[in-house]
């Protein structure tokens, strides 16, 4: 009897233990656990944090790459080109005189706060931009000539015609107008959220895009989640996107190979072969639409002297820089825009590396041997994989011709802000094209209208200004190209830049990533990404 009782108790303990164990497993991998397992999360490693998440208020790629997935524009670009395709506008028409554009809007679209996207919402966004200023909305200044009341303002009036139609009237024709509208900064924000949040909107963005904002940990991560009510059916395929800031290129690649992140930009050209040979990774090449350059602020000594600027152009061994730091993933630049853009002037003869010529020009100039500040970018960018090392190479080139320099560093947001105000002597920077048009390089970066916004060198020239404004109004593409070619000749002679490289930016990701298309503008949509 005792023996049977003992066996029974033993069996009872065993059964209870098994049951308890089963309960424990259910807690760890029950419905919540299953949901977590099935959740598709993409962790994207990038070189720097965003500055703001209000697309109209920024010019930096790290901000725009995030906002591209929260907001949408009236017109989109193609998957990997700058051809125009429908966005929040399903179609559009242009009047014969080029002064009136009519947009038919998508129906049934809602902002992420549940409010309706309609013609009135579009009008309110344009009114916000048009009543701003260059400090608030630098891209609007650059792309549309100015704000309401400005003599150069392109846009005269924006009005709603019913719920689903918007009519935009211009003061004068602008050839790249539709391409400008497709740029990420001109995405449509929720008017309700803009009014509710005020200045805080840049930290709490609300658009119509495939992902909604969740959280921002400064200098660490930005988290977005799937917009469950997104108007394009079947998208996005991911449940969550996390943008991780990892400034060092090697550290970012290590995070990818160790599985901490799934996709990374700013890949060193020297690492391309290793990635291609890794069976767990894949290499992505962004179509080239950029230029990396050394800007020379023409309002500061010694660069107020054209001979000094030309001397610096002769002093820098651009081929050595491209060979050393881009390793076959770039071409030496000679103009302020890449050769893939119509209007590129290939007949311009580049400044050759010629230290003796540089010394001669310096001797003829007003340069007195003062030490200049050479600003080095603190983050890797598609057009410049390692700003610090490139600055060091330039420093040595300048020293060889008798110009001493001190390398200066700032945090990325501070760097851009101070450079835009003309506080740098010489600074490394670059530009990834926003719309594939020459206007987006030459006018945006080097016209007097954009001093204080995107023209960081403060360069101004009456003849180039006339050419660039004429090119904006010219609808004949061949005539436009000739105007841009002439402007490049003058810019080359005046030398406000040392154009360094046209690069092919590299990204890398896990092998199981599908549906990712790296866009030439640098602003990537993640709504089609999936894991196989």
Coordinates of C-alpha atoms in Angstrom, one line a residue:
X1 CA 0.0 0.0 0.0
X2 CA 2.8 2.4 0.9
X3 CA 4.7 1.4 -2.2
X4 CA 1.6 2.1 -4.4
X5 CA 1.0 5.4 -2.6
X6 CA 4.7 6.4 -3.2
X7 CA 4.5 5.5 -6.9
X8 CA 1.2 7.5 -7.2
X9 CA 2.7 10.5 -5.6
X10 CA 5.8 10.2 -7.8
X11 CA 3.6 10.1 -10.9
X12 CA 1.5 13.0 -9.7
X13 CA 4.7 15.1 -9.2
X14 CA 5.9 14.2 -12.7
X15 CA 2.6 15.2 -14.2
X16 CA 2.4 18.5 -12.3
X17 CA 6.0 19.3 -13.3
X18 CA 5.3 18.7 -16.9
X19 CA 2.2 20.8 -16.7
X20 CA 4.0 23.6 -15.0
X21 CA 6.8 23.4 -17.6
X22 CA 4.2 23.6 -20.4
X23 CA 2.7 26.7 -18.8
X24 CA 6.1 28.3 -18.7
X25 CA 6.7 27.6 -22.4
X26 CA 3.3 29.0 -23.2
X27 CA 4.2 32.3 -21.4
X28 CA 7.5 32.6 -23.3
X29 CA 6.2 31.7 -26.8
X30 CA 2.4 32.2 -26.6
X31 CA 0.4 34.6 -28.6
X32 CA 2.5 37.6 -27.8
X33 CA 5.7 35.7 -28.5
X34 CA 4.4 34.4 -31.8
X35 CA 3.4 37.9 -32.8
X36 CA 6.9 39.2 -32.0
X37 CA 8.4 36.4 -34.0
X38 CA 6.3 37.2 -37.0
X39 CA 6.9 41.0 -36.8
X40 CA 9.0 42.2 -39.7
X41 CA 11.5 44.8 -38.3
X42 CA 14.2 46.5 -40.5
X43 CA 17.0 48.1 -38.6
X44 CA 18.8 50.6 -40.9
X45 CA 22.3 51.8 -40.0
X46 CA 23.3 55.2 -41.1
X47 CA 26.1 57.7 -40.5
X48 CA 24.4 60.4 -38.5
X49 CA 21.2 61.4 -36.8
X50 CA 18.5 63.5 -38.4
X51 CA 18.4 67.3 -37.7
X52 CA 14.6 67.7 -37.9
X53 CA 11.6 65.5 -39.1
X54 CA 9.8 68.4 -40.8
X55 CA 10.8 67.8 -44.4
X56 CA 10.2 71.4 -45.4
X57 CA 12.6 72.7 -42.8
X58 CA 15.7 70.7 -43.6
X59 CA 18.3 70.1 -46.4
X60 CA 20.3 67.2 -44.9
X61 CA 19.9 63.7 -46.3
X62 CA 19.6 62.0 -42.9
X63 CA 16.5 64.0 -42.1
X64 CA 14.9 63.5 -45.6
X65 CA 15.6 59.8 -45.7
X66 CA 13.4 59.3 -42.6
X67 CA 10.7 61.8 -43.7
X68 CA 10.5 60.1 -47.1
X69 CA 8.8 57.2 -45.3
X70 CA 6.4 59.3 -43.2
X71 CA 5.2 61.9 -45.7
X72 CA 4.3 61.9 -49.4
X73 CA 4.5 64.4 -52.3
X74 CA 1.9 65.2 -54.9
X75 CA 4.2 63.7 -57.6
X76 CA 6.7 60.8 -57.1
X77 CA 9.9 59.8 -58.9
X78 CA 10.3 56.4 -60.6
X79 CA 11.8 53.5 -58.6
X80 CA 15.4 54.3 -59.5
X81 CA 15.2 57.4 -61.7
X82 CA 13.7 60.9 -61.7
X83 CA 10.9 60.2 -64.2
X84 CA 7.6 61.6 -62.9
X85 CA 4.8 59.3 -61.7
X86 CA 1.6 59.8 -59.7
X87 CA 1.8 60.3 -56.0
X88 CA -0.9 62.0 -53.8
X89 CA -2.0 63.5 -57.2
X90 CA -3.3 60.9 -59.5
X91 CA -2.8 63.1 -62.6
X92 CA -2.0 66.7 -63.6
X93 CA -2.4 69.1 -66.5
X94 CA -0.4 72.1 -67.6
X95 CA -1.8 75.1 -69.4
X96 CA -0.4 76.1 -72.8
X97 CA 1.3 79.2 -71.4
X98 CA 3.0 77.1 -68.6
X99 CA 1.5 79.3 -65.8
X100 CA -1.3 77.0 -64.5
X101 CA -1.1 73.5 -63.1
X102 CA -4.2 71.5 -62.2
X103 CA -3.8 68.5 -60.0
X104 CA -6.4 65.7 -59.5
X105 CA -5.9 64.2 -56.0
X106 CA -6.1 60.6 -54.8
X107 CA -9.4 59.9 -53.1
X108 CA -9.9 58.3 -49.7
X109 CA -6.4 59.1 -48.3
X110 CA -6.1 60.0 -44.7
X111 CA -3.3 61.5 -42.6
X112 CA -1.8 59.3 -39.9
X113 CA -3.8 61.3 -37.3
X114 CA -7.0 60.2 -38.9
X115 CA -7.8 63.5 -40.6
X116 CA -8.7 63.8 -44.3
X117 CA -6.2 64.5 -47.0
X118 CA -7.9 66.8 -49.5
X119 CA -7.4 69.9 -51.6
X120 CA -7.7 72.2 -48.6
X121 CA -4.9 70.3 -46.9
X122 CA -2.6 70.9 -49.9
X123 CA -3.5 74.6 -50.0
X124 CA -2.6 75.0 -46.3
X125 CA 0.8 73.4 -46.8
X126 CA 1.6 75.7 -49.7
X127 CA 0.4 78.7 -47.7
X128 CA 2.7 77.7 -44.9
X129 CA 5.7 77.5 -47.2
X130 CA 4.9 80.6 -49.2
X131 CA 4.5 82.7 -46.0
X132 CA 7.8 81.5 -44.5
X133 CA 11.4 82.6 -45.1
X134 CA 14.7 81.1 -46.2
X135 CA 15.7 80.2 -42.6
X136 CA 12.5 78.3 -42.0
X137 CA 12.2 76.7 -45.4
X138 CA 15.5 76.8 -47.3
X139 CA 14.5 74.4 -50.1
X140 CA 11.4 76.5 -50.9
X141 CA 13.6 79.5 -51.4
X142 CA 16.0 77.5 -53.6
X143 CA 13.5 75.7 -55.7
X144 CA 10.7 78.4 -56.1
X145 CA 12.7 81.6 -56.2
X146 CA 11.3 83.1 -53.0
X147 CA 8.2 83.6 -50.8
X148 CA 4.9 85.5 -51.2
X149 CA 5.7 89.0 -52.1
X150 CA 9.3 88.4 -53.3
X151 CA 10.0 89.7 -56.8
X152 CA 11.5 86.3 -57.9
X153 CA 8.7 84.1 -56.4
X154 CA 7.6 81.4 -58.9
X155 CA 4.3 80.6 -57.2
X156 CA 1.6 83.2 -57.4
X157 CA -1.5 81.4 -56.0
X158 CA -2.6 77.9 -54.8
X159 CA -6.3 77.3 -54.5
X160 CA -8.7 74.4 -54.0
X161 CA -11.3 73.6 -56.6
X162 CA -13.6 71.3 -54.7
X163 CA -12.4 68.4 -52.5
X164 CA -10.1 66.7 -54.9
X165 CA -8.6 69.3 -57.2
X166 CA -5.8 71.9 -56.7
X167 CA -4.9 74.7 -59.1
X168 CA -1.4 76.3 -58.8
X169 CA -0.8 79.5 -60.7
X170 CA 2.7 80.8 -61.4
X171 CA 4.1 84.3 -61.8
X172 CA 6.3 83.1 -64.6
X173 CA 7.0 79.7 -66.3
X174 CA 9.5 77.4 -64.5
X175 CA 10.8 74.5 -66.6
X176 CA 11.6 72.2 -63.6
X177 CA 8.4 73.0 -61.7
X178 CA 6.9 69.5 -61.6
X179 CA 10.3 67.9 -60.8
X180 CA 10.7 70.4 -57.9
X181 CA 7.3 69.4 -56.5
X182 CA 8.3 65.7 -56.5
X183 CA 11.2 66.5 -54.1
X184 CA 10.9 65.1 -50.5
X185 CA 10.9 68.6 -48.9
X186 CA 7.6 69.4 -50.5
X187 CA 5.7 66.5 -48.9
X188 CA 2.2 67.2 -47.5
X189 CA 1.9 67.4 -43.8
X190 CA -1.3 67.1 -41.7
X191 CA -2.6 70.7 -41.2
X192 CA -4.2 69.6 -37.9
X193 CA -0.9 68.3 -36.6
X194 CA 0.9 71.4 -37.7
X195 CA -1.5 73.6 -35.8
X196 CA -1.6 71.4 -32.8
X197 CA 2.2 70.9 -32.4
X198 CA 3.6 74.2 -33.7
X199 CA 7.4 74.2 -33.4
X200 CA 7.2 70.7 -31.9
X201 CA 6.0 69.3 -35.2
X202 CA 9.6 68.7 -36.3
X203 CA 9.8 66.1 -33.5
X204 CA 6.2 64.7 -34.0
X205 CA 5.7 64.4 -37.7
X206 CA 2.4 63.4 -39.3
X207 CA 2.0 62.7 -43.0
X208 CA 0.1 60.2 -45.2
X209 CA 3.1 57.9 -45.8
X210 CA 3.5 54.1 -45.3
X211 CA 5.1 54.5 -41.8
X212 CA 4.1 56.5 -38.7
X213 CA 6.4 58.1 -36.2
X214 CA 6.9 56.3 -32.9
X215 CA 10.0 57.5 -31.1
X216 CA 13.2 59.5 -31.5
X217 CA 16.2 58.9 -29.2
X218 CA 18.6 61.7 -30.1
X219 CA 21.9 60.5 -31.6
X220 CA 20.7 56.9 -31.3
X221 CA 17.6 55.8 -33.1
X222 CA 14.3 56.8 -34.8
X223 CA 11.5 54.3 -34.8
X224 CA 8.6 54.1 -37.3
X225 CA 5.8 51.6 -37.4
X226 CA 3.5 50.4 -40.1
X227 CA 0.6 52.7 -41.1
X228 CA -2.2 50.3 -40.8
X229 CA -4.5 52.6 -42.8
X230 CA -2.1 53.3 -45.6
X231 CA -4.0 54.0 -48.8
X232 CA -1.8 51.9 -51.1
X233 CA -3.1 48.4 -50.5
X234 CA -0.5 45.7 -49.6
X235 CA 2.0 48.2 -48.4
X236 CA 4.2 48.6 -46.4
X237 CA 5.4 45.0 -46.1
X238 CA 7.4 45.8 -42.9
X239 CA 5.9 46.2 -39.5
X240 CA 8.6 48.5 -38.2
X241 CA 11.7 50.5 -39.3
X242 CA 14.4 51.6 -36.9
X243 CA 17.0 54.1 -38.1
X244 CA 20.1 53.6 -36.1
X245 CA 22.9 56.2 -36.0
X246 CA 26.3 54.7 -36.2
X247 CA 28.8 57.4 -37.3
X248 CA 31.8 55.2 -38.0
X249 CA 31.7 53.3 -41.3
X250 CA 33.6 50.2 -40.0
X251 CA 31.5 50.0 -36.8
X252 CA 28.3 50.1 -39.0
X253 CA 29.6 47.3 -41.2
X254 CA 30.5 45.3 -38.1
X255 CA 26.9 45.8 -36.8
X256 CA 25.6 44.5 -40.1
X257 CA 27.9 41.4 -40.1
X258 CA 27.0 40.6 -36.5
X259 CA 23.3 40.9 -37.2
X260 CA 22.6 44.0 -35.1
X261 CA 21.3 45.8 -38.2
X262 CA 19.8 44.6 -41.4
X263 CA 20.8 47.3 -43.9
X264 CA 23.6 49.9 -43.9
X265 CA 24.5 52.9 -46.0
X266 CA 27.9 54.7 -46.1
X267 CA 29.8 51.5 -47.0
X268 CA 33.5 52.1 -47.5
X269 CA 34.5 51.4 -51.2
X270 CA 37.3 49.2 -49.8
X271 CA 34.8 46.9 -48.2
X272 CA 32.8 46.2 -51.4
X273 CA 34.7 43.1 -52.4
X274 CA 34.4 41.6 -48.9
X275 CA 30.6 42.2 -48.9
X276 CA 30.2 40.6 -52.4
X277 CA 32.1 37.6 -51.2
X278 CA 30.1 37.2 -48.0
X279 CA 27.3 34.6 -48.6
X280 CA 25.1 36.3 -45.9
X281 CA 25.3 39.8 -47.4
X282 CA 24.4 41.7 -50.6
X283 CA 25.8 44.9 -52.0
X284 CA 23.6 47.7 -53.3
X285 CA 24.9 50.5 -55.6
X286 CA 23.0 53.7 -55.7
X287 CA 22.8 55.3 -59.2
X288 CA 25.2 58.2 -59.1
X289 CA 23.6 61.7 -58.9
X290 CA 26.0 63.6 -56.7
X291 CA 29.1 65.7 -56.3
X292 CA 31.5 66.0 -53.4
X293 CA 33.4 69.3 -53.2
X294 CA 35.5 71.7 -51.2
X295 CA 33.7 75.0 -50.8
X296 CA 35.7 78.3 -50.6
X297 CA 33.7 81.1 -48.9
X298 CA 34.2 84.0 -51.2
X299 CA 33.3 86.6 -48.6
X300 CA 36.1 85.6 -46.3
X301 CA 39.8 86.2 -46.8
X302 CA 41.8 84.8 -48.5
X303 CA 39.1 83.4 -50.7
X304 CA 37.7 86.7 -51.7
X305 CA 40.6 86.7 -54.2
X306 CA 39.9 84.6 -57.3
X307 CA 43.6 83.9 -57.8
X308 CA 43.7 82.2 -54.3
X309 CA 40.6 80.1 -55.2
X310 CA 42.2 79.0 -58.5
X311 CA 45.5 78.3 -56.7
X312 CA 43.7 75.9 -54.3
X313 CA 42.1 74.1 -57.3
X314 CA 45.6 73.6 -58.8
X315 CA 47.0 72.5 -55.4
X316 CA 44.7 69.6 -54.7
X317 CA 45.5 66.2 -56.2
X318 CA 41.9 65.1 -56.8
X319 CA 42.9 61.9 -58.7
X320 CA 44.9 60.7 -55.6
X321 CA 42.0 61.5 -53.3
X322 CA 39.6 59.5 -55.6
X323 CA 42.0 56.6 -55.9
X324 CA 42.7 56.4 -52.2
X325 CA 39.3 57.0 -50.6
X326 CA 36.8 56.0 -53.2
X327 CA 38.6 52.9 -54.6
X328 CA 37.0 52.7 -58.0
X329 CA 33.6 53.8 -56.9
X330 CA 33.9 57.4 -58.1
X331 CA 35.2 59.6 -60.9
X332 CA 37.1 62.9 -60.6
X333 CA 34.8 65.8 -60.8
X334 CA 35.3 69.0 -62.8
X335 CA 31.9 70.7 -62.8
X336 CA 29.4 71.4 -60.0
X337 CA 27.0 68.8 -61.4
X338 CA 27.4 65.2 -62.5
X339 CA 27.7 64.2 -66.1
X340 CA 24.5 62.2 -66.1
X341 CA 22.5 65.5 -66.0
X342 CA 21.5 67.2 -69.3
X343 CA 23.5 70.4 -69.7
X344 CA 26.8 69.0 -68.3
X345 CA 29.7 70.9 -70.0
X346 CA 32.2 68.3 -70.9
X347 CA 34.3 70.8 -72.8
X348 CA 35.4 72.6 -69.6
X349 CA 39.1 71.8 -69.0
X350 CA 39.6 70.7 -65.4
X351 CA 42.2 72.3 -63.1
X352 CA 45.1 69.8 -63.3
X353 CA 47.1 69.0 -60.2
X354 CA 49.9 71.5 -60.6
X355 CA 51.6 72.7 -57.3
X356 CA 54.0 75.0 -59.2
X357 CA 51.1 76.8 -60.9
X358 CA 49.3 77.0 -57.5
X359 CA 52.5 78.6 -55.9
X360 CA 52.7 81.1 -58.8
X361 CA 49.1 82.2 -58.4
X362 CA 49.4 82.6 -54.6
X363 CA 52.5 84.8 -55.2
X364 CA 50.5 87.0 -57.5
X365 CA 47.5 87.2 -55.1
X366 CA 46.9 89.1 -51.9
X367 CA 47.4 86.0 -49.8
X368 CA 49.7 86.9 -46.9
X369 CA 50.5 83.4 -45.5
X370 CA 47.7 83.3 -43.0
X371 CA 46.4 80.0 -41.6
X372 CA 43.0 79.1 -42.9
X373 CA 40.3 76.9 -41.2
X374 CA 39.6 73.7 -43.2
X375 CA 36.3 72.2 -42.1
X376 CA 36.1 68.4 -42.2
X377 CA 32.7 66.7 -42.3
X378 CA 32.0 64.8 -39.1
X379 CA 29.9 62.1 -40.8
X380 CA 30.3 59.9 -43.9
X381 CA 28.0 60.9 -46.7
X382 CA 27.3 59.3 -50.1
X383 CA 29.5 61.8 -51.9
X384 CA 32.3 61.7 -49.3
X385 CA 33.0 58.4 -47.5
X386 CA 35.6 59.9 -45.0
X387 CA 35.6 63.6 -44.6
X388 CA 38.3 63.7 -42.0
X389 CA 40.9 61.7 -44.0
X390 CA 40.1 63.7 -47.2
X391 CA 40.6 66.9 -45.2
X392 CA 44.0 65.6 -44.0
X393 CA 45.0 64.9 -47.6
X394 CA 43.9 68.4 -48.7
X395 CA 45.7 69.9 -45.8
X396 CA 49.0 68.2 -47.0
X397 CA 48.4 69.5 -50.6
X398 CA 47.9 73.0 -49.3
X399 CA 50.9 72.9 -47.1
X400 CA 53.0 71.8 -50.1
X401 CA 52.2 75.1 -51.9
X402 CA 52.6 77.3 -48.8
X403 CA 49.1 77.5 -47.4
X404 CA 48.8 76.4 -43.8
X405 CA 45.4 75.1 -42.6
X406 CA 43.8 74.1 -39.3
X407 CA 41.3 71.2 -39.5
X408 CA 38.0 72.1 -37.7
X409 CA 35.2 69.7 -36.7
X410 CA 31.7 70.3 -35.5
X411 CA 28.6 68.1 -34.8
X412 CA 26.8 67.6 -38.1
X413 CA 23.8 69.9 -37.5
X414 CA 26.1 72.6 -36.2
X415 CA 28.4 72.1 -39.1
X416 CA 25.6 72.7 -41.6
X417 CA 24.2 75.6 -39.7
X418 CA 27.5 77.5 -39.3
X419 CA 28.6 76.8 -42.9
X420 CA 25.3 78.0 -44.3
X421 CA 25.9 81.3 -42.5
X422 CA 29.3 81.8 -44.2
X423 CA 31.4 81.1 -41.1
X424 CA 33.8 78.7 -42.7
X425 CA 36.9 79.6 -44.7
X426 CA 37.0 76.3 -46.6
X427 CA 34.6 73.4 -46.0
X428 CA 34.0 69.9 -47.3
X429 CA 30.5 69.2 -48.4
X430 CA 28.6 67.7 -51.3
X431 CA 25.2 67.4 -52.8
X432 CA 23.0 64.5 -53.9
X433 CA 20.6 65.7 -56.6
X434 CA 16.9 66.0 -55.7
X435 CA 15.3 65.9 -59.1
X436 CA 17.8 65.1 -61.9
X437 CA 17.7 68.7 -63.2
X438 CA 20.7 71.0 -63.7
X439 CA 18.8 73.8 -61.9
X440 CA 18.9 71.7 -58.7
X441 CA 22.7 71.9 -58.7
X442 CA 23.8 75.2 -60.3
X443 CA 21.0 77.5 -59.2
X444 CA 20.4 75.8 -55.9
X445 CA 24.1 75.7 -54.8
X446 CA 25.7 78.6 -56.6
X447 CA 23.2 81.4 -57.3
X448 CA 22.9 84.6 -55.3
X449 CA 19.2 83.9 -54.6
X450 CA 20.3 81.0 -52.4
X451 CA 22.8 82.8 -50.3
X452 CA 21.7 82.0 -46.7
X453 CA 20.0 78.7 -47.8
X454 CA 22.0 76.2 -49.9
X455 CA 24.7 78.5 -51.4
X456 CA 27.3 78.1 -48.6
X457 CA 30.1 79.8 -50.5
X458 CA 28.2 83.0 -50.8
X459 CA 29.2 83.1 -54.5
X460 CA 27.4 85.6 -56.7
X461 CA 27.9 86.6 -60.3
X462 CA 25.6 88.8 -62.3
X463 CA 26.2 86.8 -65.6
X464 CA 25.5 83.4 -64.1
X465 CA 22.5 84.7 -62.3
X466 CA 21.0 85.9 -65.6
X467 CA 21.8 82.6 -67.3
X468 CA 20.3 80.5 -64.5
X469 CA 17.1 82.5 -64.3
X470 CA 16.7 82.4 -68.0
X471 CA 17.2 78.6 -68.0
X472 CA 14.5 78.2 -65.4
X473 CA 12.0 79.8 -67.8
X474 CA 13.2 78.2 -71.0
X475 CA 11.1 75.2 -72.0
X476 CA 13.2 74.1 -75.0
X477 CA 15.6 71.5 -73.4
X478 CA 18.4 72.1 -75.9
X479 CA 18.4 75.8 -75.3
X480 CA 18.3 75.2 -71.6
X481 CA 21.3 73.0 -71.9
X482 CA 23.3 75.7 -73.7
X483 CA 22.6 78.2 -70.9
X484 CA 23.8 75.7 -68.2
X485 CA 26.9 75.0 -70.2
X486 CA 27.8 78.7 -70.4
X487 CA 27.1 79.1 -66.6
X488 CA 29.6 76.2 -65.9
X489 CA 32.3 78.0 -67.9
X490 CA 32.0 81.1 -65.7
X491 CA 31.8 79.1 -62.5
X492 CA 34.9 77.2 -63.5
X493 CA 36.8 80.5 -64.0
X494 CA 35.5 82.0 -60.8
X495 CA 36.4 78.8 -58.8
X496 CA 34.2 79.0 -55.7
X497 CA 34.5 75.2 -55.4
X498 CA 37.1 72.5 -55.8
X499 CA 34.8 69.9 -57.4
X500 CA 36.3 66.6 -56.1
X501 CA 34.3 63.5 -57.0
X502 CA 31.2 62.0 -58.6
X503 CA 30.6 58.9 -56.5
X504 CA 28.6 55.7 -56.7
X505 CA 27.4 55.3 -53.1
X506 CA 27.4 51.8 -51.7
X507 CA 24.9 50.2 -49.3
X508 CA 24.9 46.6 -47.9
X509 CA 22.2 44.4 -46.5
X510 CA 21.4 41.0 -45.3
X511 CA 20.9 38.4 -48.1
X512 CA 17.3 37.8 -47.2
X513 CA 16.3 41.4 -47.9
X514 CA 14.1 41.8 -51.0
X515 CA 12.4 44.7 -52.7
X516 CA 14.9 47.4 -51.8
X517 CA 15.6 49.9 -54.6
X518 CA 18.4 52.5 -53.8
X519 CA 17.2 55.8 -55.3
X520 CA 19.6 58.2 -57.0
X521 CA 18.3 61.1 -54.9
X522 CA 19.4 59.4 -51.7
X523 CA 15.9 59.4 -50.3
X524 CA 14.8 55.8 -50.1
X525 CA 11.3 54.4 -49.7
X526 CA 11.2 51.3 -47.4
X527 CA 7.5 50.3 -48.1
X528 CA 8.4 47.7 -50.6
X529 CA 11.1 46.0 -48.5
X530 CA 10.5 42.5 -47.3
X531 CA 12.4 39.5 -45.9
X532 CA 12.4 36.3 -47.9

